[in-house]
Each structure stands twice: as structure tokens, then as C-alpha cells.
Coordinates of C-alpha atoms in Angstrom, one line a residue:
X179 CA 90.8 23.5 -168.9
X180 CA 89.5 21.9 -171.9
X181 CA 86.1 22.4 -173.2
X182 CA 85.0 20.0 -176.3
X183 CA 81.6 20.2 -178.4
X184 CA 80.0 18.1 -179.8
X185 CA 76.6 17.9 -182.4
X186 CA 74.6 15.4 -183.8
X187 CA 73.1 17.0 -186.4
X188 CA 70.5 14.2 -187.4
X189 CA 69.1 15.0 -183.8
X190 CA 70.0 18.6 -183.1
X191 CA 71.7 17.6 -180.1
X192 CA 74.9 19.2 -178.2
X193 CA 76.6 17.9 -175.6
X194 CA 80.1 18.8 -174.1
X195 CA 83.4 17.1 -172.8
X196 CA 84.9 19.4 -170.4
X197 CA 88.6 18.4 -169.0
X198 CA 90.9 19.1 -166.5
X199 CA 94.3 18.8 -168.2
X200 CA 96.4 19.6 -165.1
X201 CA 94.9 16.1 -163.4
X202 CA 94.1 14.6 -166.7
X203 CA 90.3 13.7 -165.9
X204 CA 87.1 14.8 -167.6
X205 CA 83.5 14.6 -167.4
X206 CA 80.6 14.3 -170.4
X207 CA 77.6 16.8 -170.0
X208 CA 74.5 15.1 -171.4
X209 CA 76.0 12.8 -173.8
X210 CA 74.5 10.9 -176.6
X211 CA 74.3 7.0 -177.3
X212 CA 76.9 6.7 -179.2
X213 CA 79.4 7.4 -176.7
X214 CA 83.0 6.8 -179.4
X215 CA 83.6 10.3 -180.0
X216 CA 83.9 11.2 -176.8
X217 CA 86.3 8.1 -176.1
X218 CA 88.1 9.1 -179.1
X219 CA 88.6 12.6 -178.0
X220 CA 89.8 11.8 -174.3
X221 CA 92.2 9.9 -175.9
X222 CA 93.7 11.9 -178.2
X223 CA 93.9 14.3 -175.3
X224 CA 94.7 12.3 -172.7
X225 CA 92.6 12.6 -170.1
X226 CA 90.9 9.5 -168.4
X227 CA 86.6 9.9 -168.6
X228 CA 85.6 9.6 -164.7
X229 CA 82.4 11.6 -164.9
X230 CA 79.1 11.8 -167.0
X231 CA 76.7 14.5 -165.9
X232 CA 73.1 14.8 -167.1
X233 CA 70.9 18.0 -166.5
X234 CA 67.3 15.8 -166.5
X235 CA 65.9 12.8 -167.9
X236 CA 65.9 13.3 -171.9
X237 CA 63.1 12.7 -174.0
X238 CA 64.4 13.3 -177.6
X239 CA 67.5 10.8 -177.9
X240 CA 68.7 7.8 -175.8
X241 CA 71.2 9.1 -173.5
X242 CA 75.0 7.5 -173.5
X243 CA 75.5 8.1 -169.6
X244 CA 74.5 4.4 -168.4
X245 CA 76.7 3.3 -171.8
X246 CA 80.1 5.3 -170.4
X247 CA 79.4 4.1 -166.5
X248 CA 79.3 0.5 -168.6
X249 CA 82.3 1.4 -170.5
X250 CA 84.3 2.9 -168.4
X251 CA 83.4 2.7 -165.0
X252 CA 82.4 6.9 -165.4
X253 CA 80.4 8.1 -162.2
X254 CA 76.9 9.6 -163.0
X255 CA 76.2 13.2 -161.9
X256 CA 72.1 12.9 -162.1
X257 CA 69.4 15.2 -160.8
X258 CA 67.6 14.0 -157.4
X259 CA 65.0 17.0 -157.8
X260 CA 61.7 16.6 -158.7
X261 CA 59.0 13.9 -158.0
X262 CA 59.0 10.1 -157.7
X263 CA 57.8 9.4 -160.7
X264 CA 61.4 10.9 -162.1
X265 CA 64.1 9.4 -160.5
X266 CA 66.9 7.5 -162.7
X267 CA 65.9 3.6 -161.7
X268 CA 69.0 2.4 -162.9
X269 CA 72.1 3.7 -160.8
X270 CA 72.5 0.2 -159.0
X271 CA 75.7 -1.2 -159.9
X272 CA 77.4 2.0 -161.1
X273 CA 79.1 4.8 -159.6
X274 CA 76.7 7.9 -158.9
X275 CA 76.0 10.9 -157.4
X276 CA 72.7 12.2 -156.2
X277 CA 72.1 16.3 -157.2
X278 CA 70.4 18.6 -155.7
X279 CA 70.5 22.7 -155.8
X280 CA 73.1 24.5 -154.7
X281 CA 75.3 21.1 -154.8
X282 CA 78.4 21.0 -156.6
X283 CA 81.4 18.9 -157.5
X284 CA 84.8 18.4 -158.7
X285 CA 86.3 17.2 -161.9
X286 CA 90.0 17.7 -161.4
X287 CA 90.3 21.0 -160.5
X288 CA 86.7 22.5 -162.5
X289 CA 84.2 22.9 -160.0
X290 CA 80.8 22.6 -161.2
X291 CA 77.9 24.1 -159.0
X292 CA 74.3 22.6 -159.4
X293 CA 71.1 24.6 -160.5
X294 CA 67.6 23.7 -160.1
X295 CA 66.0 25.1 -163.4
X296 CA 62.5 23.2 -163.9
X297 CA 60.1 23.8 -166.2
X298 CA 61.2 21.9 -168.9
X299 CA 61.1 18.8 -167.0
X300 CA 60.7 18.7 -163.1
X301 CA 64.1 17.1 -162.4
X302 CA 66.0 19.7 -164.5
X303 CA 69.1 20.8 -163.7
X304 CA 71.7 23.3 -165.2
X305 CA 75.6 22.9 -164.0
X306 CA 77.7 26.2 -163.5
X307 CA 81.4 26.3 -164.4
X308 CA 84.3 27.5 -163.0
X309 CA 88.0 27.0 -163.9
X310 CA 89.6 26.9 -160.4
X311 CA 92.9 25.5 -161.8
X312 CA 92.9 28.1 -164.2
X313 CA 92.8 31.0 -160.9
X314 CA 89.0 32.0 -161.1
X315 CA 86.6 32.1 -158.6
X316 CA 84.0 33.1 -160.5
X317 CA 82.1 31.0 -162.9
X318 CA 82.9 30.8 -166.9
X319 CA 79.7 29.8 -168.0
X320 CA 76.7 27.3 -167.8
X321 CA 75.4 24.0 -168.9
X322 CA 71.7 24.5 -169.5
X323 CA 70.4 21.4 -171.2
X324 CA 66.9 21.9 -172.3
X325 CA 66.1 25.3 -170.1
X326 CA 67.4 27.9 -171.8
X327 CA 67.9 27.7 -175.8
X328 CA 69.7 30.5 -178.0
X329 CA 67.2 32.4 -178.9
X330 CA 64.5 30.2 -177.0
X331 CA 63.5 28.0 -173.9
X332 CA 62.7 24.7 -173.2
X333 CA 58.9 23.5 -173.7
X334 CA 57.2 22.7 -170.6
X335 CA 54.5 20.7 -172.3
X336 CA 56.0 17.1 -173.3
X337 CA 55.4 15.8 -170.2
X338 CA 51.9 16.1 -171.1
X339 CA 51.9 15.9 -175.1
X340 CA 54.2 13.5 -175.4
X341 CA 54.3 11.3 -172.3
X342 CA 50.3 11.2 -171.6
X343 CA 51.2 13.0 -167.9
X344 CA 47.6 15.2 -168.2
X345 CA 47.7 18.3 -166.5
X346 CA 51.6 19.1 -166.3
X347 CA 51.9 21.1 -169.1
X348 CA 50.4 24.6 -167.1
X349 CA 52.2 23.9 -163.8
X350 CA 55.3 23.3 -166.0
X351 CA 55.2 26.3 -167.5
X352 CA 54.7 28.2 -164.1
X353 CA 57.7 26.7 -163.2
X354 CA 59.3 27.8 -166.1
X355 CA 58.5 31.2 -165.6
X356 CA 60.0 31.3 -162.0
X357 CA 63.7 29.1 -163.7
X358 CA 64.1 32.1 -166.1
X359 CA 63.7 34.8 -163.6
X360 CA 66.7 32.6 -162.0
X361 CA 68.2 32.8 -164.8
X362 CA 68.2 36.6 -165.8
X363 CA 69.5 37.0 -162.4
X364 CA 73.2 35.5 -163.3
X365 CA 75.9 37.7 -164.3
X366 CA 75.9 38.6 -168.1
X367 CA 79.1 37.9 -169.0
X368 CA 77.8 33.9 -168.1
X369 CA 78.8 31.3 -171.7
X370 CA 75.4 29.9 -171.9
X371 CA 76.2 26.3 -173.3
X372 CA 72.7 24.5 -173.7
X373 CA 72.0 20.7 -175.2
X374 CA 70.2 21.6 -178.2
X375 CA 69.9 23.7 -181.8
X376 CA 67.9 24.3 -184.5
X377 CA 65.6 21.8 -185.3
X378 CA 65.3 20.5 -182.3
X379 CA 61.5 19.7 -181.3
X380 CA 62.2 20.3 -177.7
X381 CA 61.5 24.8 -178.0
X382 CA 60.3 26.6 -180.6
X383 CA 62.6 29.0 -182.8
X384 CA 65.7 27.6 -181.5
X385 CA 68.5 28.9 -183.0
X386 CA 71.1 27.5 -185.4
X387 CA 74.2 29.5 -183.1
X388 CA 75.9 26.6 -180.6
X389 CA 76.8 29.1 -177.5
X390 CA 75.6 32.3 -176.3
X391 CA 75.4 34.4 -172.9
X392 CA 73.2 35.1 -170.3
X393 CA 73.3 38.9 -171.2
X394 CA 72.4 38.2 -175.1
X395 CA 69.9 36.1 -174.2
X396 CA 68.0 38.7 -172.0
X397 CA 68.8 41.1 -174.5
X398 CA 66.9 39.4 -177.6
X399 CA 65.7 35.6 -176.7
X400 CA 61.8 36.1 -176.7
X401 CA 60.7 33.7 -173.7
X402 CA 63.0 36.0 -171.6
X403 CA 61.1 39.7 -172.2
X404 CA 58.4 38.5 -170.1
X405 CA 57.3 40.3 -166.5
X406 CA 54.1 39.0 -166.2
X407 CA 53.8 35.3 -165.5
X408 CA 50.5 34.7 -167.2
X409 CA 51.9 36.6 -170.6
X410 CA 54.3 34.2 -170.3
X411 CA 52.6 31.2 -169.5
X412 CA 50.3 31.7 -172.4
X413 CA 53.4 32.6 -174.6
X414 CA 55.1 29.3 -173.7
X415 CA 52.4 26.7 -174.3
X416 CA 51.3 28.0 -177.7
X417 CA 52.5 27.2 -180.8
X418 CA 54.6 24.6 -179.9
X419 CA 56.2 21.4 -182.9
X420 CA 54.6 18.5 -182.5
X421 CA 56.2 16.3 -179.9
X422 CA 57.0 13.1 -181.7
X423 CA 55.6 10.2 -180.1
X424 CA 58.6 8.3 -179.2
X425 CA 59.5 11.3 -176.8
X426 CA 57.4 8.8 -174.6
X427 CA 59.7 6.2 -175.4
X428 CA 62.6 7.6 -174.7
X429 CA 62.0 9.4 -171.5
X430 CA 60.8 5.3 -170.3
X431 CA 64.0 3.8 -172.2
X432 CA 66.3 6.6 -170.4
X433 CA 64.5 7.1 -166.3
X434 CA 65.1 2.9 -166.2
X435 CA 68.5 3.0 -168.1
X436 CA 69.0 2.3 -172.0
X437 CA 70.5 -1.1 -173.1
X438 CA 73.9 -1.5 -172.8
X439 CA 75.0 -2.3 -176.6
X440 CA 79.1 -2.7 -175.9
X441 CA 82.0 -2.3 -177.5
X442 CA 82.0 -4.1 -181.5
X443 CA 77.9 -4.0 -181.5
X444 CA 77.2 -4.1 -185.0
X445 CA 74.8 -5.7 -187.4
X446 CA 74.8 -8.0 -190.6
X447 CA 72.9 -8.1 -193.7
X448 CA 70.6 -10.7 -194.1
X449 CA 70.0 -13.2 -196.9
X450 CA 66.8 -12.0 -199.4
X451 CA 64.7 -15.1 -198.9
X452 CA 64.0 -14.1 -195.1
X453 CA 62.4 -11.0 -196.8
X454 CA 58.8 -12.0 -197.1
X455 CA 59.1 -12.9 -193.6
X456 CA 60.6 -9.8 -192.0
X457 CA 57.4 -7.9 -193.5
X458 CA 55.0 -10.3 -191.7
X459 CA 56.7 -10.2 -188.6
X460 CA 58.3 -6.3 -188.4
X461 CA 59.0 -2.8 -189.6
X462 CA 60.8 -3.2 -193.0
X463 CA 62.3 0.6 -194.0
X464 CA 63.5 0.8 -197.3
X465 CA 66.0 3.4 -196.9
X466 CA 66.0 4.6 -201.0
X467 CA 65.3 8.1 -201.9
X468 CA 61.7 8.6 -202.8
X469 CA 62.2 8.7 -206.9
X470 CA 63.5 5.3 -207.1
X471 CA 60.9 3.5 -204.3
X472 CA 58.2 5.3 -206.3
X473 CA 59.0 3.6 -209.2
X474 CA 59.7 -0.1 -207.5
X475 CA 59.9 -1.4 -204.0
X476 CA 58.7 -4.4 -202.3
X477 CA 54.9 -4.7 -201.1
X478 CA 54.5 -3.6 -197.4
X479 CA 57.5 -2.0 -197.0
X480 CA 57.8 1.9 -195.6
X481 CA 60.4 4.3 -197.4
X482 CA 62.0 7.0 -195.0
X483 CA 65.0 8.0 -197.5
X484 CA 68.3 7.6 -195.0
X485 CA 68.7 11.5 -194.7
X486 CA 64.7 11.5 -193.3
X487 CA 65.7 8.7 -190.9
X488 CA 65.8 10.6 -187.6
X489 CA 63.1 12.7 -188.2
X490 CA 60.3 10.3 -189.0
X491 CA 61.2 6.7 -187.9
X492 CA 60.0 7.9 -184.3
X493 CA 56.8 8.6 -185.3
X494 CA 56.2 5.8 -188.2
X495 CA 58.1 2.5 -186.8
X496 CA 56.0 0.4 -184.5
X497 CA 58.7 -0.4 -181.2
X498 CA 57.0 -3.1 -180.5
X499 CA 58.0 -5.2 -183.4
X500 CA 61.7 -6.1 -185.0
X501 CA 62.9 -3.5 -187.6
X502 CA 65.0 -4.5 -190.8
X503 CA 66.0 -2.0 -193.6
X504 CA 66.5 -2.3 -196.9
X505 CA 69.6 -0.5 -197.9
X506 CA 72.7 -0.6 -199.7
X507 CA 75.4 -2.7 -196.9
X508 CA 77.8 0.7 -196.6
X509 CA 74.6 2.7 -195.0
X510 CA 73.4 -0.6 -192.7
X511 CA 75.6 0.5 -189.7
X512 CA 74.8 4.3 -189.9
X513 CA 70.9 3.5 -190.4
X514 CA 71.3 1.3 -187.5
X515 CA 73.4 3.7 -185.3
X516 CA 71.0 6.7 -185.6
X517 CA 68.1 4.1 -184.8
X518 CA 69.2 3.2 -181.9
X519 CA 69.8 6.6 -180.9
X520 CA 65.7 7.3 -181.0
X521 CA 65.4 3.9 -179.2
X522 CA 64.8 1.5 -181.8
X523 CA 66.4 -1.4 -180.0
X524 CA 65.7 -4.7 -181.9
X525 CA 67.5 -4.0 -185.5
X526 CA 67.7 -7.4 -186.7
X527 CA 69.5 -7.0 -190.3
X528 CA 69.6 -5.6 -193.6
X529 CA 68.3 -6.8 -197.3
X530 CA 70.5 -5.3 -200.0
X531 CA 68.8 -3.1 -202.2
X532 CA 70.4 -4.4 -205.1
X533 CA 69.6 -8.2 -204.6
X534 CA 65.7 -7.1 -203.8
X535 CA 65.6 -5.1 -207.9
X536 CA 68.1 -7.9 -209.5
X537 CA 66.0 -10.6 -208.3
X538 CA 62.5 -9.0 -208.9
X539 CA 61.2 -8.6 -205.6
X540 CA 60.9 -5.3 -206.4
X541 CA 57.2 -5.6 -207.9
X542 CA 54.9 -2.5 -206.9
X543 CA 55.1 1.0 -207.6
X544 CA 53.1 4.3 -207.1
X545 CA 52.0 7.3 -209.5
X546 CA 53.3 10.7 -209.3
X547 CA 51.3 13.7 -210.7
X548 CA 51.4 17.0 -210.7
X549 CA 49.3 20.0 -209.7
X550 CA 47.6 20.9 -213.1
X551 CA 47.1 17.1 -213.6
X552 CA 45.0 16.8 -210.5
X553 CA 43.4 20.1 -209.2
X554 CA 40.7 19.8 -211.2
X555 CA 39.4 16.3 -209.7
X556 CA 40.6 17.6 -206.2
X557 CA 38.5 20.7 -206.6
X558 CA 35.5 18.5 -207.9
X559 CA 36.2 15.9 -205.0
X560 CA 37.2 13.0 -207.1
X561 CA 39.5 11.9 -205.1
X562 CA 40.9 12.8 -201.6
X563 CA 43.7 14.9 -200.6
X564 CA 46.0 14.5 -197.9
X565 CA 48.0 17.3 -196.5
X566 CA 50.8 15.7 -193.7
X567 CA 52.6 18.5 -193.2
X568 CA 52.7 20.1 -189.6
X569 CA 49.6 22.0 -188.0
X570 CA 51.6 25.3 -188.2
X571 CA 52.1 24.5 -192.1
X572 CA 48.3 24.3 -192.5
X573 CA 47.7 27.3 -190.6
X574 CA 49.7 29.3 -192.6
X575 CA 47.7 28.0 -195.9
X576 CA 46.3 24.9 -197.3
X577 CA 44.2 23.5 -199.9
X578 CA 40.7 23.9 -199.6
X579 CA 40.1 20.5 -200.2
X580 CA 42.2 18.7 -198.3
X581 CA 42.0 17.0 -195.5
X582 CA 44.7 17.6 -192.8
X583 CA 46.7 14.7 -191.3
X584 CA 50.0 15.0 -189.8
X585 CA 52.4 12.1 -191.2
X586 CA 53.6 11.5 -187.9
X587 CA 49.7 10.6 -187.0
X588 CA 49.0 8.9 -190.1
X589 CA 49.3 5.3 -189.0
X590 CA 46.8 5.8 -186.4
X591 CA 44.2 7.2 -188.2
X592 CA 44.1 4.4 -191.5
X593 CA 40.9 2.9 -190.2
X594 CA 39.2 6.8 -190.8
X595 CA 40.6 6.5 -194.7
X596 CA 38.6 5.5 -197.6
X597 CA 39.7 2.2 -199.2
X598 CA 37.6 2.7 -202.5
X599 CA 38.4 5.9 -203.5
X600 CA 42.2 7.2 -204.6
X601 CA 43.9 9.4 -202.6
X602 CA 46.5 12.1 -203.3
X603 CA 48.9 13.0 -200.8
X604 CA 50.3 16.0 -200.2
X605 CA 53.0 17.8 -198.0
X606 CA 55.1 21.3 -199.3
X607 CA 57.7 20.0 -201.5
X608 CA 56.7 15.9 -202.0
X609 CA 59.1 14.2 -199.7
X610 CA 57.1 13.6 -196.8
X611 CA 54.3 13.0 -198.4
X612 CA 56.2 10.3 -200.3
X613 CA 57.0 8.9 -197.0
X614 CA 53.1 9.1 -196.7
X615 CA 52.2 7.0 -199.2
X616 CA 54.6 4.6 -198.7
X617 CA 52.9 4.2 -195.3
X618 CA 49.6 4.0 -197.0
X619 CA 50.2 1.1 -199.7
X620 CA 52.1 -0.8 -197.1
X621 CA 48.7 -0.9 -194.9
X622 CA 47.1 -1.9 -197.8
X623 CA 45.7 1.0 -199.8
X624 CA 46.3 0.6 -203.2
X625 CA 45.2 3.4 -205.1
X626 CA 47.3 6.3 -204.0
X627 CA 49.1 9.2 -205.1
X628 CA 52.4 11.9 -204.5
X629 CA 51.5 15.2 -205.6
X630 CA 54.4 16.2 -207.0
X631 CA 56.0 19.5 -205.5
X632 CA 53.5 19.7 -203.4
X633 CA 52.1 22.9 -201.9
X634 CA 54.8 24.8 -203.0
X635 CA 54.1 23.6 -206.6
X636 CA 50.1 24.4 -206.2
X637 CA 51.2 28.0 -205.2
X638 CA 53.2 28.5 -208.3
X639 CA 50.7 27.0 -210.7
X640 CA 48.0 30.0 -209.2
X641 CA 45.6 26.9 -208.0
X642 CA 43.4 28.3 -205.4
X643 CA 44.3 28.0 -201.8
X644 CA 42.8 29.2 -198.0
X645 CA 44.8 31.1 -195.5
X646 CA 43.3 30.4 -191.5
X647 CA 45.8 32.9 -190.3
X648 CA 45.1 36.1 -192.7
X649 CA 41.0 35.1 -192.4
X650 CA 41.9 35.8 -188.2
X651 CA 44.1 38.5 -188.8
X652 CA 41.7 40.3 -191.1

């Protein structure tokens, strides 16, 4: 047997080639869009992809099983559990498999048996692995997708916080509960293989280790040291990241089946004088790092600095319209690739950075200040400040002054913004609240602010702050 991992880092995904080297044949456990390392990696070990198996309907990435049935003519393993509304919509025309529990199939000679674990989603499944041609008849370990974490547990609440599904979150969680007593019931020695790490907004406290085992996880992963269902419940829905909004998207994009994009799909940079143009009609992203779009970049643009890309284009890009970027041409394809992997389909071409500064497109800038040049007209309410960093950030301490909104909620919530007065935004460090007021002058404000360092450098500078958390705990 041959077991592969793989990790996209940008999205804090896992997924897994497992092969049967004695028949030459392997399957793909919940695969990502871009499906050429696994290609590349059957290849090199020559076995033939016949399989792609998914443990539920993911809302954090587009998935790459409809792209490898296209590809290669792989059968989909998919989950029939769980209601109507999510069943795949797409399986017509390709080769697939309808799961339930206690099914199981074959790939070569690895048998893989097929768990009901909801919670997370209702559909969830988790595969089971044995190594039959290796002489075991007992199980090796388990694919978990989004149930069980190291060191955590899927959240039961997107459906509801990120897919609008209103009163799933507590019924999920019950579920949950019930999936995990399942799941302290399997042998310890059980490899626990799941489809996320660190990072990852799908749990809370996931951790940065990519394997574990069913006996470690009892042992120390918090979610499981509960007896009580209601502890539990409450535990589970509290506290949770903020579910980025195109979590909605994708679990749409990847129930009805993502688009095909093909072998060779690739994109071209554009020529400058369509520019003015792709502002009016789309997202333009300026992909330069923060220092240099501060000091010049092109009026209603929006600057998420490449390495920020997968974070925050879900939440700041409108889906609705065309995207361009403005980047250097050796980071188009890249930019593009990990767009398309949160669902941005239409890409329609880069500007080159260089032309948009040579030719002096470049024409509008923002201020930078720090701390000590600005607390005292914060404190005195001379201008407004804008904390975007997360609601567990702000609980842990803020600014008295400011005024908390998330940058991922930003663009929805312009209209509540002053337009005559200047505002200073704010996050811990000053990079996504550079992203902030990027998205700010591009919707038309034009007297706005980075504070530079952010909260960390209003800490060090002894400026006066409140803690919500130690005013409850007192």
C-alpha cells in the first residue's frame, strides 16, 4: 500500500492519495482543485487514478473530485446521507458511487469501510482503512475529513453562519456529540488522517501536527473529554472563527459540481489601457505588499498583498463581478490558481505592475502614522478608529475608542461610515488593516489612515487600552 499526503498551506487543507501498488490503482480522499499533484504523483508511481472519494460537501475550498472524474474518467465515492437539500447534483455523466454507513469498497486490494460521522455537515462521512493485500484484517487507520481534527473537531455551525441555513447550528452540534462518542469507540491504535490543520476556519485550535490517533485524541483533544451532551453542546458552538462568507459559495459551487477548467487552463496579462475599464466593470486586486500600494496605486483598486490572497479575497471580492489583478506576470498564474480554488471563477487577466508606476497610473496614495502621532486625536475623538481584527482579538483588548469592524464585514457596512471625517484604521500589526483601507479609498473615502503597528504598537507605547475579558473575569 501506498499512502501519499498532501497540504495546501494557503488553505490549510490535507488530502491523501492512497494506492494499491500490487494492482496499480489508487483513489484521492477529498482532493483539492488543482488536481496536477496528484496526477504527477500517480505517475511517478505508477498507478492509474480510478477513484476520488469525498467525506461531505466542502465549504472551505472548491473540491477537485468533479475535475479528476473529467480528467480521468475517476469514479466518485460521495456520501448519500443526510437530507435533500445535500445531495451532489452533478454525478450525471460520470462514474459514481452512492455511500451510505456501514458501506465499503475496493481500491485494488485496500478496502475502505464507510462511516456516518455528522455534525460537521449532515452528509459527513469518514472512510476506514484496511491493507487487505498487505494480510490485515483489521483497519490501519481513518479518513476523517472535517469531524475529527488533531487536537479539535469539526464546527457544526457553518451551515448556519455561513450558509444562512437558520436553526442547524444546535441540532448540528447534537449530532456532533453522538459522531464523537462513535468515534471514542474505535480501537486506539486507529491513524486518524483528517482534511484539515492549523489555520483552518473550519474548528477551533486545530493543530499544526498532520496525523494522529484515535487514542491521542481521546487522551488530550478537548471536544473529546466531554460526557454530558449539553457541556458539550455549549462548548462546541462557542467561540468559534468567523466563517468567511464565501463558505456559502463554495458549499453551492461544490453540491452542483465546480467548473471544469481542463488541462492547459491558464490566463494572460492584459494591455494597461483596458485598466480604467476593468475598475468600472470588476474586482481589480493589486497584489503588491502594503508599503509600496500605500505609497502609489491606481484609484479604486483593493490591495490583498499575494501571501494574504487566500485568506481575505473570500471575504472582500464581489463573485458577482470579473476579477483582474495587478501583479508582476511570474505571480499571474499562482494568484489565479489559488483564486480559483476559493471559487473565484471569472479571472479575466492581469495588468503589470510595472507598466501601471512607469506610465503614471499609479496616482493616489494613503498616510501612515503611528501610535504617538495619533492617540491624542483618537482619545479626543478627532477622528474615527477602526479596529478589523477578529471578535476574539477585541475581546481579548481593544482601544477604547475604536469602533469594532471585522475586515471581512467591512464592505457591507461603508454606508454606516462617515464620509467627512478621517478615519484611522487599525488591526494588530498593520497588515490587514492596510487591506482595510485599501477597501475604503476604493469605495470612495478619501481621508483615511493605517495605524502603523497597530495594536501591538499602541501596547508598547503604554497608550491606554480596555480588556472585556479581565472586566468579566474580575
Amino acid at each position: 500500500m501506498l499512502l501519499k499526503y498532501f497540504y495546501d498551506e494557503k488553505l490549510a487543507h490535507a488530502s491523501y492519495l492512497v494506492g494499491c501498488q500490487r494492482d496499480k490503482v489508487a483513489v484521492v480522499v477529498d482532493p483539492g482543485r488543482d488536481i496536477e499533484p496528484y496526477l504527477a504523483m500517480a505517475a511517478k508511481e505508477g498507478l492509474k487514478l480510478v477513484g476520488v472519494a469525498e467525506t461531505h460537501i466542502h465549504a472551505d475550498y472548491v473540491s477537485g473530485a468533479r475535475e479528476l472524474a473529467d480528467r480521468v474518467d475517476a469514479t466518485l465515492y460521495v456520501s448519500d446521507e443526510g437530507p435533500a437539500d445535500w445531495k451532489y447534483l452533478f454525478l450525471d455523466g460520470y462514474k459514481s458511487v452512492l455511500l451510505h454507513d456501514g458501506d465499503h469498497f475496493m481500491v485494488g486490494n485496500i478496502r475502505l469501510d464507510v462511516l456516518h460521522t455528522p455534525g460537521h455537515t449532515p452528509e459527513s462521512i469518514s472512510f476506514m482503512l484496511t491493507d487487505e493485500g498487505g494480510g490485515a484484517n483489521k483497519p490501519m487507520g481513518i479518513f476523517t475529513g472535517d469531524f475529527v481534527f488533531v487536537g479539535s473537531i469539526g464546527r457544526p455551525d457553518l451551515l448556519e453562519e455561513a450558509a444562512g441555513l437558520t436553526g442547524t447550528a444546535e441540532p448540528g452540534a447534537r449530532d456532533l456529540y453522538k459522531s464523537a462518542e462513535r468515534f471514542k469507540a474505535l480501537p486506539d491504535y486507529l491513524q486518524v488522517w483528517p482534511a484539515h490543520g492549523a489555520g483552518s476556519a473550519c474548528g477551533k485550535g486545530l493543530g499544526a501536527i498532520p496525523s494522529s490517533t484515535v487514542g491521542y485524541e481521546k487522551l488530550f483533544n478537548p471536544a473529546l473529554q466531554f460526557d454530558d451532551e449539553e457541556a458539550f453542546v455549549r462548548y462546541i458552538l462557542a467561540d468559534q472563527p468567523e466563517a468567511p462568507k464565501y463558505f456559502a459559495v463554495m458549499k453551492r459551487v461544490n453540491k452542483e459540481g465546480p467548473r471544469v477548467l481542463g488541462a492547459g487552463h491558464h490566463h494572460n496579462m492584459l494591455p494597461i489601457a483596458g485598466l480604467a475599464d476593468a475598475v468600472q466593470a470588476g474586482n481589480v486586486v493589486d497584489l503588491s505588499a502594503a508599503p509600496e500600494f500605500g505609497k502609489a496605486h491606481y484609484p479604486g483598486t483593493i490591495n490583498i498583498p499575494v501571501g494574504m490572497l487566500a485568506a481575505w479575497a473570500g471575504w472582500l471580492v464581489d463573485y458577482d463581478k470579473p476579477t483582474y489583478l495587478i501583479c508582476e506576470p511570474h505571480q499571474l498564474e499562482e494568484a489565479a490558481r489559488v483564486l480559483h480554488k476559493i471559487g473565484v471563477e471569472e479571472i479575466l487577466g492581469g495588468f503589470d505592475t510595472n507598466e501601471v508606476r512607469s506610465q503614471g497610473l499609479a496616482s493616489e496614495s494613503y498616510p501612515t502614522c503611528s501610535p504617538d502621532e495619533l492617540a491624542a486625536k483618537i482619545e479626543a475623538g478627532d477622528v474615527k478608529l477602526i479596529d478589523v481584527r477578529s471578535d476574539e482579538e477585541w475581546n481579548e483588548g481593544h482601544i477604547a475608542a475604536a469602533e469594532h469592524r471585522f475586515l471581512g464585514r467591512l464592505p457591507a457596512t461603508l454606508a454606516e461610515l462617515p464620509r467627512d471625517q478621517k478615519l484611522v484604521v487599525q488591526c494588530r500589526s498593520g497588515a490587514r488593516s492596510a487591506i482595510g483601507v485599501s477597501v475604503l479609498q476604493a469605495a470612495g473615502f478619501k481621508n483615511v489612515v493605517n495605524l502603523t503597528g497597530g495594536y501591538t504598537a499602541w501596547k508598547a507605547a503604554g497608550l491606554p487600552s480596555v480588556n472585556p475579558q479581565h472586566a468579566m473575569s474580575s
